[in-house]
mmCIF file of C-alpha atoms in Angstrom:
data_model
loop_
_atom_site.group_PDB
_atom_site.id
_atom_site.type_symbol
_atom_site.label_atom_id
_atom_site.label_comp_id
_atom_site.label_asym_id
_atom_site.label_seq_id
_atom_site.Cartn_x
_atom_site.Cartn_y
_atom_site.Cartn_z
ATOM 1 C CA UNK U 1 -20.620 -31.636 -32.998
ATOM 2 C CA UNK U 2 -21.208 -28.298 -31.152
ATOM 3 C CA UNK U 3 -19.139 -26.824 -28.580
ATOM 4 C CA UNK U 4 -20.339 -26.885 -25.233
ATOM 5 C CA UNK U 5 -20.725 -23.559 -23.641
ATOM 6 C CA UNK U 6 -20.156 -22.492 -20.079
ATOM 7 C CA UNK U 7 -22.718 -19.599 -18.804
ATOM 8 C CA UNK U 8 -21.422 -17.445 -16.344
ATOM 9 C CA UNK U 9 -22.090 -14.622 -13.905
ATOM 10 C CA UNK U 10 -20.574 -12.661 -10.946
ATOM 11 C CA UNK U 11 -22.950 -13.294 -8.124
ATOM 12 C CA UNK U 12 -21.687 -13.142 -4.298
ATOM 13 C CA UNK U 13 -23.003 -14.596 -1.210
ATOM 14 C CA UNK U 14 -24.740 -10.997 -0.490
ATOM 15 C CA UNK U 15 -26.623 -10.664 -3.640
ATOM 16 C CA UNK U 16 -30.407 -12.754 -4.273
ATOM 17 C CA UNK U 17 -29.235 -15.277 -6.534
ATOM 18 C CA UNK U 18 -33.089 -15.317 -8.034
ATOM 19 C CA UNK U 19 -32.309 -12.943 -10.940
ATOM 20 C CA UNK U 20 -29.224 -14.426 -12.191
ATOM 21 C CA UNK U 21 -30.536 -17.894 -11.904
ATOM 22 C CA UNK U 22 -33.298 -16.654 -14.224
ATOM 23 C CA UNK U 23 -31.022 -15.335 -16.417
ATOM 24 C CA UNK U 24 -28.504 -18.286 -16.749
ATOM 25 C CA UNK U 25 -31.980 -20.520 -16.401
ATOM 26 C CA UNK U 26 -32.694 -18.640 -20.202
ATOM 27 C CA UNK U 27 -29.236 -18.628 -21.391
ATOM 28 C CA UNK U 28 -28.721 -22.329 -21.236
ATOM 29 C CA UNK U 29 -31.921 -23.283 -23.284
ATOM 30 C CA UNK U 30 -34.384 -23.311 -20.061
ATOM 31 C CA UNK U 31 -36.249 -26.784 -19.137
ATOM 32 C CA UNK U 32 -36.976 -29.349 -21.782
ATOM 33 C CA UNK U 33 -40.218 -28.238 -23.847
ATOM 34 C CA UNK U 34 -41.845 -31.544 -23.840
ATOM 35 C CA UNK U 35 -42.122 -31.986 -20.263
ATOM 36 C CA UNK U 36 -46.055 -32.294 -19.274
ATOM 37 C CA UNK U 37 -47.981 -33.159 -16.517
ATOM 38 C CA UNK U 38 -47.142 -36.219 -13.932
ATOM 39 C CA UNK U 39 -43.091 -35.769 -15.694
ATOM 40 C CA UNK U 40 -40.638 -36.505 -12.863
ATOM 41 C CA UNK U 41 -38.210 -34.066 -12.611
ATOM 42 C CA UNK U 42 -35.217 -34.891 -9.946
ATOM 43 C CA UNK U 43 -33.275 -31.720 -8.085
ATOM 44 C CA UNK U 44 -30.200 -33.187 -6.992
ATOM 45 C CA UNK U 45 -28.477 -31.473 -4.022
ATOM 46 C CA UNK U 46 -25.196 -31.488 -2.597
ATOM 47 C CA UNK U 47 -25.913 -32.244 0.930
ATOM 48 C CA UNK U 48 -22.947 -33.584 1.548
ATOM 49 C CA UNK U 49 -22.989 -33.322 5.612
ATOM 50 C CA UNK U 50 -24.542 -30.749 7.909
ATOM 51 C CA UNK U 51 -22.601 -27.634 7.170
ATOM 52 C CA UNK U 52 -23.978 -24.917 5.038
ATOM 53 C CA UNK U 53 -21.548 -23.524 3.812
ATOM 54 C CA UNK U 54 -20.471 -26.818 2.280
ATOM 55 C CA UNK U 55 -24.313 -27.443 0.634
ATOM 56 C CA UNK U 56 -27.043 -26.243 -1.623
ATOM 57 C CA UNK U 57 -28.322 -23.145 -0.841
ATOM 58 C CA UNK U 58 -32.062 -23.439 -0.291
ATOM 59 C CA UNK U 59 -33.581 -20.664 -2.724
ATOM 60 C CA UNK U 60 -31.683 -22.276 -5.737
ATOM 61 C CA UNK U 61 -33.761 -25.863 -4.461
ATOM 62 C CA UNK U 62 -36.964 -23.656 -4.967
ATOM 63 C CA UNK U 63 -35.890 -21.941 -7.468
ATOM 64 C CA UNK U 64 -36.020 -24.537 -9.970
ATOM 65 C CA UNK U 65 -39.340 -26.756 -7.909
ATOM 66 C CA UNK U 66 -41.041 -23.331 -8.624
ATOM 67 C CA UNK U 67 -39.941 -23.378 -12.529
ATOM 68 C CA UNK U 68 -40.811 -26.823 -12.834
ATOM 69 C CA UNK U 69 -43.901 -26.663 -11.927
ATOM 70 C CA UNK U 70 -44.687 -23.981 -13.476
ATOM 71 C CA UNK U 71 -43.726 -26.215 -16.798
ATOM 72 C CA UNK U 72 -46.056 -28.401 -15.840
ATOM 73 C CA UNK U 73 -44.029 -30.805 -13.949
ATOM 74 C CA UNK U 74 -43.471 -32.698 -10.594
ATOM 75 C CA UNK U 75 -40.890 -31.587 -8.684
ATOM 76 C CA UNK U 76 -38.717 -33.986 -6.213
ATOM 77 C CA UNK U 77 -35.691 -33.314 -4.130
ATOM 78 C CA UNK U 78 -33.513 -36.360 -3.436
ATOM 79 C CA UNK U 79 -30.346 -36.909 -1.714
ATOM 80 C CA UNK U 80 -27.802 -39.136 0.092
ATOM 81 C CA UNK U 81 -24.601 -37.442 1.932
ATOM 82 C CA UNK U 82 -21.575 -38.062 1.847
ATOM 83 C CA UNK U 83 -20.367 -42.096 2.666
ATOM 84 C CA UNK U 84 -19.744 -41.060 6.714
ATOM 85 C CA UNK U 85 -22.577 -38.505 7.493
ATOM 86 C CA UNK U 86 -26.141 -40.058 8.474
ATOM 87 C CA UNK U 87 -28.112 -38.175 5.507
ATOM 88 C CA UNK U 88 -31.131 -38.001 7.676
ATOM 89 C CA UNK U 89 -28.779 -36.261 10.570
ATOM 90 C CA UNK U 90 -27.595 -34.091 8.014
ATOM 91 C CA UNK U 91 -31.391 -33.236 6.815
ATOM 92 C CA UNK U 92 -32.745 -32.498 9.847
ATOM 93 C CA UNK U 93 -30.123 -30.175 10.778
ATOM 94 C CA UNK U 94 -29.494 -28.154 7.756
ATOM 95 C CA UNK U 95 -33.635 -27.707 8.320
ATOM 96 C CA UNK U 96 -34.002 -28.959 4.394
ATOM 97 C CA UNK U 97 -37.529 -31.187 5.560
ATOM 98 C CA UNK U 98 -39.243 -28.198 7.292
ATOM 99 C CA UNK U 99 -38.452 -25.521 4.657
ATOM 100 C CA UNK U 100 -39.454 -27.844 1.484
ATOM 101 C CA UNK U 101 -42.474 -29.132 3.569
ATOM 102 C CA UNK U 102 -43.718 -25.675 4.069
ATOM 103 C CA UNK U 103 -43.816 -25.214 0.089
ATOM 104 C CA UNK U 104 -44.658 -28.394 -0.657
ATOM 105 C CA UNK U 105 -42.048 -30.156 -2.216
ATOM 106 C CA UNK U 106 -41.230 -33.195 -1.745
ATOM 107 C CA UNK U 107 -37.510 -34.997 -0.371
ATOM 108 C CA UNK U 108 -36.822 -38.145 -0.409
ATOM 109 C CA UNK U 109 -33.340 -39.968 1.541
ATOM 110 C CA UNK U 110 -32.000 -42.328 -1.476
ATOM 111 C CA UNK U 111 -31.185 -44.743 0.741
ATOM 112 C CA UNK U 112 -34.855 -45.092 1.958
ATOM 113 C CA UNK U 113 -36.421 -45.438 -1.838
ATOM 114 C CA UNK U 114 -34.752 -48.123 -3.048
ATOM 115 C CA UNK U 115 -31.841 -48.669 -5.940
ATOM 116 C CA UNK U 116 -31.571 -51.006 -9.235
ATOM 117 C CA UNK U 117 -28.412 -51.900 -11.111
ATOM 118 C CA UNK U 118 -27.224 -49.700 -14.270
ATOM 119 C CA UNK U 119 -24.471 -51.097 -16.522
ATOM 120 C CA UNK U 120 -22.125 -47.622 -17.080
ATOM 121 C CA UNK U 121 -20.220 -49.883 -20.050
ATOM 122 C CA UNK U 122 -17.007 -49.145 -20.623
ATOM 123 C CA UNK U 123 -15.412 -52.084 -18.978
ATOM 124 C CA UNK U 124 -17.562 -50.357 -15.306
ATOM 125 C CA UNK U 125 -18.653 -52.762 -13.260
ATOM 126 C CA UNK U 126 -22.515 -52.986 -12.701
ATOM 127 C CA UNK U 127 -23.728 -49.932 -9.921
ATOM 128 C CA UNK U 128 -26.959 -49.583 -7.929
ATOM 129 C CA UNK U 129 -28.668 -46.109 -9.028
ATOM 130 C CA UNK U 130 -31.408 -44.078 -6.555
ATOM 131 C CA UNK U 131 -34.838 -45.405 -8.359
ATOM 132 C CA UNK U 132 -36.028 -41.736 -8.288
ATOM 133 C CA UNK U 133 -33.319 -40.501 -10.573
ATOM 134 C CA UNK U 134 -34.099 -43.257 -12.981
ATOM 135 C CA UNK U 135 -38.153 -42.475 -12.985
ATOM 136 C CA UNK U 136 -37.149 -38.546 -13.535
ATOM 137 C CA UNK U 137 -37.401 -37.088 -17.530
ATOM 138 C CA UNK U 138 -34.678 -34.248 -16.163
ATOM 139 C CA UNK U 139 -32.389 -33.666 -13.701
ATOM 140 C CA UNK U 140 -31.483 -30.261 -12.196
ATOM 141 C CA UNK U 141 -27.727 -30.873 -10.704
ATOM 142 C CA UNK U 142 -27.001 -27.934 -8.207
ATOM 143 C CA UNK U 143 -23.583 -28.486 -6.778
ATOM 144 C CA UNK U 144 -21.463 -26.547 -4.804
ATOM 145 C CA UNK U 145 -17.740 -25.903 -6.528
ATOM 146 C CA UNK U 146 -15.258 -27.085 -3.777
ATOM 147 C CA UNK U 147 -11.555 -28.109 -3.452
ATOM 148 C CA UNK U 148 -11.047 -32.002 -2.638
ATOM 149 C CA UNK U 149 -8.802 -34.015 -0.464
ATOM 150 C CA UNK U 150 -8.719 -37.050 -3.213
ATOM 151 C CA UNK U 151 -10.464 -36.055 -6.343
ATOM 152 C CA UNK U 152 -8.519 -32.131 -6.046
ATOM 153 C CA UNK U 153 -12.472 -30.696 -7.478
ATOM 154 C CA UNK U 154 -15.929 -31.952 -7.038
ATOM 155 C CA UNK U 155 -18.431 -30.210 -8.384
ATOM 156 C CA UNK U 156 -20.733 -30.967 -11.214
ATOM 157 C CA UNK U 157 -19.763 -34.235 -12.748
ATOM 158 C CA UNK U 158 -18.975 -35.542 -9.057
ATOM 159 C CA UNK U 159 -22.246 -34.494 -7.589
ATOM 160 C CA UNK U 160 -24.023 -37.035 -9.540
ATOM 161 C CA UNK U 161 -21.781 -39.755 -7.882
ATOM 162 C CA UNK U 162 -24.102 -39.192 -4.824
ATOM 163 C CA UNK U 163 -27.039 -41.157 -6.533
ATOM 164 C CA UNK U 164 -25.021 -44.270 -6.111
ATOM 165 C CA UNK U 165 -25.639 -46.684 -3.604
ATOM 166 C CA UNK U 166 -23.324 -46.647 -0.225
ATOM 167 C CA UNK U 167 -22.223 -50.312 -1.608
ATOM 168 C CA UNK U 168 -21.535 -49.330 -4.922
ATOM 169 C CA UNK U 169 -20.186 -45.978 -4.082
ATOM 170 C CA UNK U 170 -17.140 -47.974 -1.660
ATOM 171 C CA UNK U 171 -16.546 -50.612 -4.867
ATOM 172 C CA UNK U 172 -15.804 -47.903 -6.913
ATOM 173 C CA UNK U 173 -13.454 -46.149 -4.222
ATOM 174 C CA UNK U 174 -11.926 -49.415 -4.838
ATOM 175 C CA UNK U 175 -12.089 -49.928 -8.038
ATOM 176 C CA UNK U 176 -11.589 -47.082 -10.107
ATOM 177 C CA UNK U 177 -13.168 -43.627 -8.115
ATOM 178 C CA UNK U 178 -12.322 -41.105 -11.234
ATOM 179 C CA UNK U 179 -13.318 -43.458 -14.390
ATOM 180 C CA UNK U 180 -16.207 -44.383 -12.055
ATOM 181 C CA UNK U 181 -17.211 -40.606 -10.596
ATOM 182 C CA UNK U 182 -16.617 -39.797 -14.962
ATOM 183 C CA UNK U 183 -18.811 -42.805 -16.023
ATOM 184 C CA UNK U 184 -22.157 -41.717 -13.785
ATOM 185 C CA UNK U 185 -21.727 -37.905 -15.019
ATOM 186 C CA UNK U 186 -21.603 -39.218 -18.761
ATOM 187 C CA UNK U 187 -24.989 -41.854 -18.347
ATOM 188 C CA UNK U 188 -27.235 -38.653 -17.106
ATOM 189 C CA UNK U 189 -26.851 -36.809 -20.161
ATOM 190 C CA UNK U 190 -30.633 -35.658 -19.406
ATOM 191 C CA UNK U 191 -29.358 -32.423 -16.987
ATOM 192 C CA UNK U 192 -29.140 -29.103 -16.504
ATOM 193 C CA UNK U 193 -26.042 -27.970 -13.995
ATOM 194 C CA UNK U 194 -25.958 -24.924 -12.352
ATOM 195 C CA UNK U 195 -22.852 -24.417 -9.989
ATOM 196 C CA UNK U 196 -22.726 -22.095 -6.585
ATOM 197 C CA UNK U 197 -19.477 -20.978 -7.030
ATOM 198 C CA UNK U 198 -19.695 -18.121 -4.908
ATOM 199 C CA UNK U 199 -17.382 -19.232 -2.273
ATOM 200 C CA UNK U 200 -14.323 -20.891 -1.875
ATOM 201 C CA UNK U 201 -14.150 -23.651 -0.227
ATOM 202 C CA UNK U 202 -11.248 -25.537 0.222
ATOM 203 C CA UNK U 203 -11.676 -28.402 1.180
ATOM 204 C CA UNK U 204 -15.248 -30.870 0.420
ATOM 205 C CA UNK U 205 -16.476 -30.367 4.093
ATOM 206 C CA UNK U 206 -13.862 -29.207 6.630
ATOM 207 C CA UNK U 207 -12.129 -25.781 5.455
ATOM 208 C CA UNK U 208 -11.174 -22.338 4.755
ATOM 209 C CA UNK U 209 -13.495 -20.072 2.653
ATOM 210 C CA UNK U 210 -12.611 -16.581 0.670
ATOM 211 C CA UNK U 211 -15.180 -15.052 -1.801
ATOM 212 C CA UNK U 212 -15.108 -16.212 -6.007
ATOM 213 C CA UNK U 213 -18.242 -14.532 -6.629
ATOM 214 C CA UNK U 214 -19.432 -17.155 -9.340
ATOM 215 C CA UNK U 215 -22.608 -18.946 -10.774
ATOM 216 C CA UNK U 216 -22.165 -21.332 -13.452
ATOM 217 C CA UNK U 217 -24.715 -23.346 -15.818
ATOM 218 C CA UNK U 218 -24.722 -26.038 -18.860
ATOM 219 C CA UNK U 219 -24.985 -29.223 -19.698
ATOM 220 C CA UNK U 220 -21.840 -30.385 -19.716
ATOM 221 C CA UNK U 221 -20.648 -30.788 -16.577
ATOM 222 C CA UNK U 222 -17.297 -31.411 -17.205
ATOM 223 C CA UNK U 223 -16.697 -28.456 -18.961
ATOM 224 C CA UNK U 224 -18.309 -26.499 -16.165
ATOM 225 C CA UNK U 225 -16.092 -28.350 -14.297
ATOM 226 C CA UNK U 226 -13.370 -27.670 -16.364
ATOM 227 C CA UNK U 227 -14.086 -23.640 -15.707
ATOM 228 C CA UNK U 228 -14.593 -24.233 -12.111
ATOM 229 C CA UNK U 229 -11.236 -25.713 -11.833
ATOM 230 C CA UNK U 230 -9.805 -22.322 -12.691
ATOM 231 C CA UNK U 231 -11.548 -20.476 -10.251
ATOM 232 C CA UNK U 232 -10.304 -22.684 -7.743
ATOM 233 C CA UNK U 233 -6.968 -22.188 -9.014
ATOM 234 C CA UNK U 234 -6.586 -25.658 -9.916
ATOM 235 C CA UNK U 235 -4.848 -27.139 -13.133
ATOM 236 C CA UNK U 236 -7.863 -28.820 -14.721
ATOM 237 C CA UNK U 237 -5.477 -31.518 -16.263
ATOM 238 C CA UNK U 238 -4.393 -33.225 -13.286
ATOM 239 C CA UNK U 239 -8.198 -33.642 -12.285
ATOM 240 C CA UNK U 240 -8.395 -37.157 -13.050
ATOM 241 C CA UNK U 241 -12.014 -37.608 -12.874
ATOM 242 C CA UNK U 242 -12.366 -34.807 -15.878
ATOM 243 C CA UNK U 243 -10.338 -36.414 -18.338
ATOM 244 C CA UNK U 244 -9.409 -34.669 -21.794
ATOM 245 C CA UNK U 245 -12.545 -31.806 -21.851
ATOM 246 C CA UNK U 246 -12.783 -30.678 -25.509
ATOM 247 C CA UNK U 247 -13.118 -26.967 -26.339
ATOM 248 C CA UNK U 248 -15.839 -24.984 -25.274
ATOM 249 C CA UNK U 249 -17.181 -21.554 -25.290
ATOM 250 C CA UNK U 250 -17.897 -18.930 -22.023
ATOM 251 C CA UNK U 251 -20.466 -16.908 -22.107
ATOM 252 C CA UNK U 252 -20.530 -13.961 -19.832
ATOM 253 C CA UNK U 253 -18.070 -13.620 -17.015
ATOM 254 C CA UNK U 254 -14.604 -14.718 -17.787
ATOM 255 C CA UNK U 255 -12.826 -16.385 -15.147
ATOM 256 C CA UNK U 256 -9.928 -14.633 -13.363
ATOM 257 C CA UNK U 257 -5.804 -15.102 -14.407
ATOM 258 C CA UNK U 258 -4.922 -17.895 -12.644
ATOM 259 C CA UNK U 259 -0.825 -18.158 -13.771
ATOM 260 C CA UNK U 260 -0.059 -20.341 -10.816
ATOM 261 C CA UNK U 261 -2.493 -23.628 -10.900
ATOM 262 C CA UNK U 262 -1.521 -26.355 -8.227
ATOM 263 C CA UNK U 263 -0.482 -29.347 -9.793
ATOM 264 C CA UNK U 264 1.501 -30.713 -7.189
ATOM 265 C CA UNK U 265 0.184 -33.807 -4.490
ATOM 266 C CA UNK U 266 2.199 -33.504 -0.837
ATOM 267 C CA UNK U 267 3.164 -36.576 0.952
ATOM 268 C CA UNK U 268 0.250 -36.053 2.978
ATOM 269 C CA UNK U 269 -2.302 -35.992 0.424
ATOM 270 C CA UNK U 270 -0.454 -39.097 -0.887
ATOM 271 C CA UNK U 271 -0.779 -40.872 2.060
ATOM 272 C CA UNK U 272 -4.748 -39.703 2.579
ATOM 273 C CA UNK U 273 -5.580 -41.320 -0.697
ATOM 274 C CA UNK U 274 -3.844 -44.298 0.442
ATOM 275 C CA UNK U 275 -5.048 -44.985 3.226
ATOM 276 C CA UNK U 276 -8.714 -44.043 2.846
ATOM 277 C CA UNK U 277 -8.622 -46.819 -1.018
ATOM 278 C CA UNK U 278 -7.107 -49.247 1.033
ATOM 279 C CA UNK U 279 -9.553 -48.884 3.932
ATOM 280 C CA UNK U 280 -12.499 -48.529 2.015
ATOM 281 C CA UNK U 281 -11.454 -52.207 0.354
ATOM 282 C CA UNK U 282 -11.171 -53.399 4.056
ATOM 283 C CA UNK U 283 -14.551 -51.917 4.715
ATOM 284 C CA UNK U 284 -16.044 -53.861 1.946
ATOM 285 C CA UNK U 285 -14.176 -57.483 3.456
ATOM 286 C CA UNK U 286 -15.811 -56.879 6.208
ATOM 287 C CA UNK U 287 -19.238 -55.800 5.282
ATOM 288 C CA UNK U 288 -19.466 -58.438 2.898
ATOM 289 C CA UNK U 289 -17.795 -61.445 5.180
ATOM 290 C CA UNK U 290 -18.789 -60.811 8.728
ATOM 291 C CA UNK U 291 -21.556 -57.849 8.000
ATOM 292 C CA UNK U 292 -22.550 -55.360 10.597
ATOM 293 C CA UNK U 293 -22.086 -51.224 10.185
ATOM 294 C CA UNK U 294 -19.357 -49.522 8.142
ATOM 295 C CA UNK U 295 -16.027 -48.448 9.605
ATOM 296 C CA UNK U 296 -15.715 -45.773 7.402
ATOM 297 C CA UNK U 297 -17.424 -43.311 9.269
ATOM 298 C CA UNK U 298 -14.580 -44.083 11.922
ATOM 299 C CA UNK U 299 -12.028 -43.768 9.238
ATOM 300 C CA UNK U 300 -12.602 -40.549 8.341
ATOM 301 C CA UNK U 301 -13.522 -39.464 12.237
ATOM 302 C CA UNK U 302 -9.699 -40.617 12.342
ATOM 303 C CA UNK U 303 -8.302 -39.157 9.366
ATOM 304 C CA UNK U 304 -10.563 -36.268 8.467
ATOM 305 C CA UNK U 305 -11.420 -33.591 11.022
ATOM 306 C CA UNK U 306 -13.864 -33.694 14.399
ATOM 307 C CA UNK U 307 -14.695 -31.501 17.502
ATOM 308 C CA UNK U 308 -12.110 -32.229 20.815
ATOM 309 C CA UNK U 309 -12.818 -30.010 24.184
ATOM 310 C CA UNK U 310 -10.301 -27.414 24.711
ATOM 311 C CA UNK U 311 -9.884 -26.124 28.156
ATOM 312 C CA UNK U 312 -13.287 -25.469 29.663
ATOM 313 C CA UNK U 313 -15.236 -24.126 31.898
ATOM 314 C CA UNK U 314 -18.463 -26.024 33.432
ATOM 315 C CA UNK U 315 -20.297 -22.504 32.166
ATOM 316 C CA UNK U 316 -18.678 -23.210 28.626
ATOM 317 C CA UNK U 317 -19.696 -27.373 28.427
ATOM 318 C CA UNK U 318 -23.072 -26.516 29.123
ATOM 319 C CA UNK U 319 -23.143 -23.841 26.637
ATOM 320 C CA UNK U 320 -21.670 -26.161 24.021
ATOM 321 C CA UNK U 321 -24.019 -28.897 25.105
ATOM 322 C CA UNK U 322 -27.164 -26.822 24.573
ATOM 323 C CA UNK U 323 -25.366 -26.499 20.811
ATOM 324 C CA UNK U 324 -25.127 -30.002 19.965
ATOM 325 C CA UNK U 325 -28.073 -31.114 17.793
ATOM 326 C CA UNK U 326 -27.395 -35.125 18.601
ATOM 327 C CA UNK U 327 -26.248 -34.291 22.274
ATOM 328 C CA UNK U 328 -23.157 -35.508 22.115
ATOM 329 C CA UNK U 329 -21.104 -33.474 24.238
ATOM 330 C CA UNK U 330 -21.926 -34.430 27.840
ATOM 331 C CA UNK U 331 -21.896 -32.339 30.485
ATOM 332 C CA UNK U 332 -21.633 -35.232 33.119
ATOM 333 C CA UNK U 333 -18.751 -36.819 31.500
ATOM 334 C CA UNK U 334 -16.772 -33.936 30.010
ATOM 335 C CA UNK U 335 -16.284 -35.494 26.972
ATOM 336 C CA UNK U 336 -17.639 -35.106 23.483
ATOM 337 C CA UNK U 337 -19.695 -38.750 22.804
ATOM 338 C CA UNK U 338 -17.840 -40.340 19.707
ATOM 339 C CA UNK U 339 -20.830 -42.812 18.641
ATOM 340 C CA UNK U 340 -23.213 -39.846 18.397
ATOM 341 C CA UNK U 341 -20.899 -37.386 17.009
ATOM 342 C CA UNK U 342 -19.014 -39.424 14.516
ATOM 343 C CA UNK U 343 -21.783 -39.812 11.059
ATOM 344 C CA UNK U 344 -22.639 -36.010 11.866
ATOM 345 C CA UNK U 345 -19.965 -34.240 12.636
ATOM 346 C CA UNK U 346 -21.634 -30.456 12.314
ATOM 347 C CA UNK U 347 -19.212 -28.573 13.716
ATOM 348 C CA UNK U 348 -21.962 -25.897 15.045
ATOM 349 C CA UNK U 349 -20.262 -26.206 18.987
ATOM 350 C CA UNK U 350 -17.179 -25.220 17.007
ATOM 351 C CA UNK U 351 -18.953 -22.492 14.556
ATOM 352 C CA UNK U 352 -20.925 -21.145 18.027
ATOM 353 C CA UNK U 353 -19.313 -21.979 20.944
ATOM 354 C CA UNK U 354 -16.828 -19.555 23.272
ATOM 355 C CA UNK U 355 -13.569 -19.179 21.134
ATOM 356 C CA UNK U 356 -11.325 -21.636 22.041
ATOM 357 C CA UNK U 357 -13.846 -24.048 23.829
ATOM 358 C CA UNK U 358 -13.377 -26.533 20.842
ATOM 359 C CA UNK U 359 -10.560 -27.363 18.933
ATOM 360 C CA UNK U 360 -10.465 -29.706 15.516
ATOM 361 C CA UNK U 361 -9.147 -33.135 15.644
ATOM 362 C CA UNK U 362 -7.607 -35.384 13.033
ATOM 363 C CA UNK U 363 -5.004 -36.234 11.018
ATOM 364 C CA UNK U 364 -5.565 -32.522 8.845
ATOM 365 C CA UNK U 365 -8.030 -29.990 10.505
ATOM 366 C CA UNK U 366 -8.071 -26.984 9.383
ATOM 367 C CA UNK U 367 -5.373 -24.296 9.878
ATOM 368 C CA UNK U 368 -7.630 -21.856 11.438
ATOM 369 C CA UNK U 369 -10.884 -20.914 12.329
ATOM 370 C CA UNK U 370 -13.219 -19.771 9.458
ATOM 371 C CA UNK U 371 -14.278 -16.228 9.456
ATOM 372 C CA UNK U 372 -18.136 -16.313 8.478
#
């Protein structure tokens, strides 16, 4: 069996990514030679939440859509955001819809286009997979490399988890999250993975950043994430959904020396994971018996990160209200309307509002404001 290859290039957020993407695509073997008219190629971005620094660069999407068309096939962009976020609001706030419409590229919200059951084997429960992913002849997976509170690392392997229905994701959170993430990635072997590792984001959505200046490509997502774990100074052996990664070759930029790889799990992280697993189970029981909306967004609001008003003047409050894309900041009530913000939490008010006017609430907020 041939060894996997990680194609690695240096790339900063200040650089034009197109030449590097062209190089990586060619070195990874290009798109399949048998693509033809009418063949569907799914571009799976990482639009986990409406925060630009945590999501796929639009330039990456446009580049691959163009190459797919040049190969005679049909590109389609499909995504479902993180369980606690509203996918349509994420699309709207990021502005991806108009961007792709100007270029004639279709984008679909998986939650609105149907799912079909798939047996992942290996004792895993049957899961519901987005219909466009099952129709696609090839998948171009475009994750952003990030740290993660529960899984330690989220990258090429975990990004494909977003092709599952919300109900399937919830069940796997209870019945075997790590095995489920790995099984989905193994099932969809017809994929090219291009990992944006230009900036280190310490947590999947709300975290601090610093430059990493890498971009990775290959057809083995496990090898890519093993390499990416080293970039994040995380011991890949402690990333349970990666399992035992076979040896692979690195072609291009070598990873930096990371002698101090993180393996320890803090008591707060253990508490986080226990609470999340318990609440996903309770959410399944609640929705299965009495119906209604999921409680998971409210759980993430409480345990995760959410905006809270600081000591603001009337003028600052009006400025914050004008910034909010979902009208969640009420000048009259002098409050943030949780029901409007809970499934969005874009933190535009925090990033762009007057300094000190918004603080971050939650059990484990970032320690300081990110400099971007």
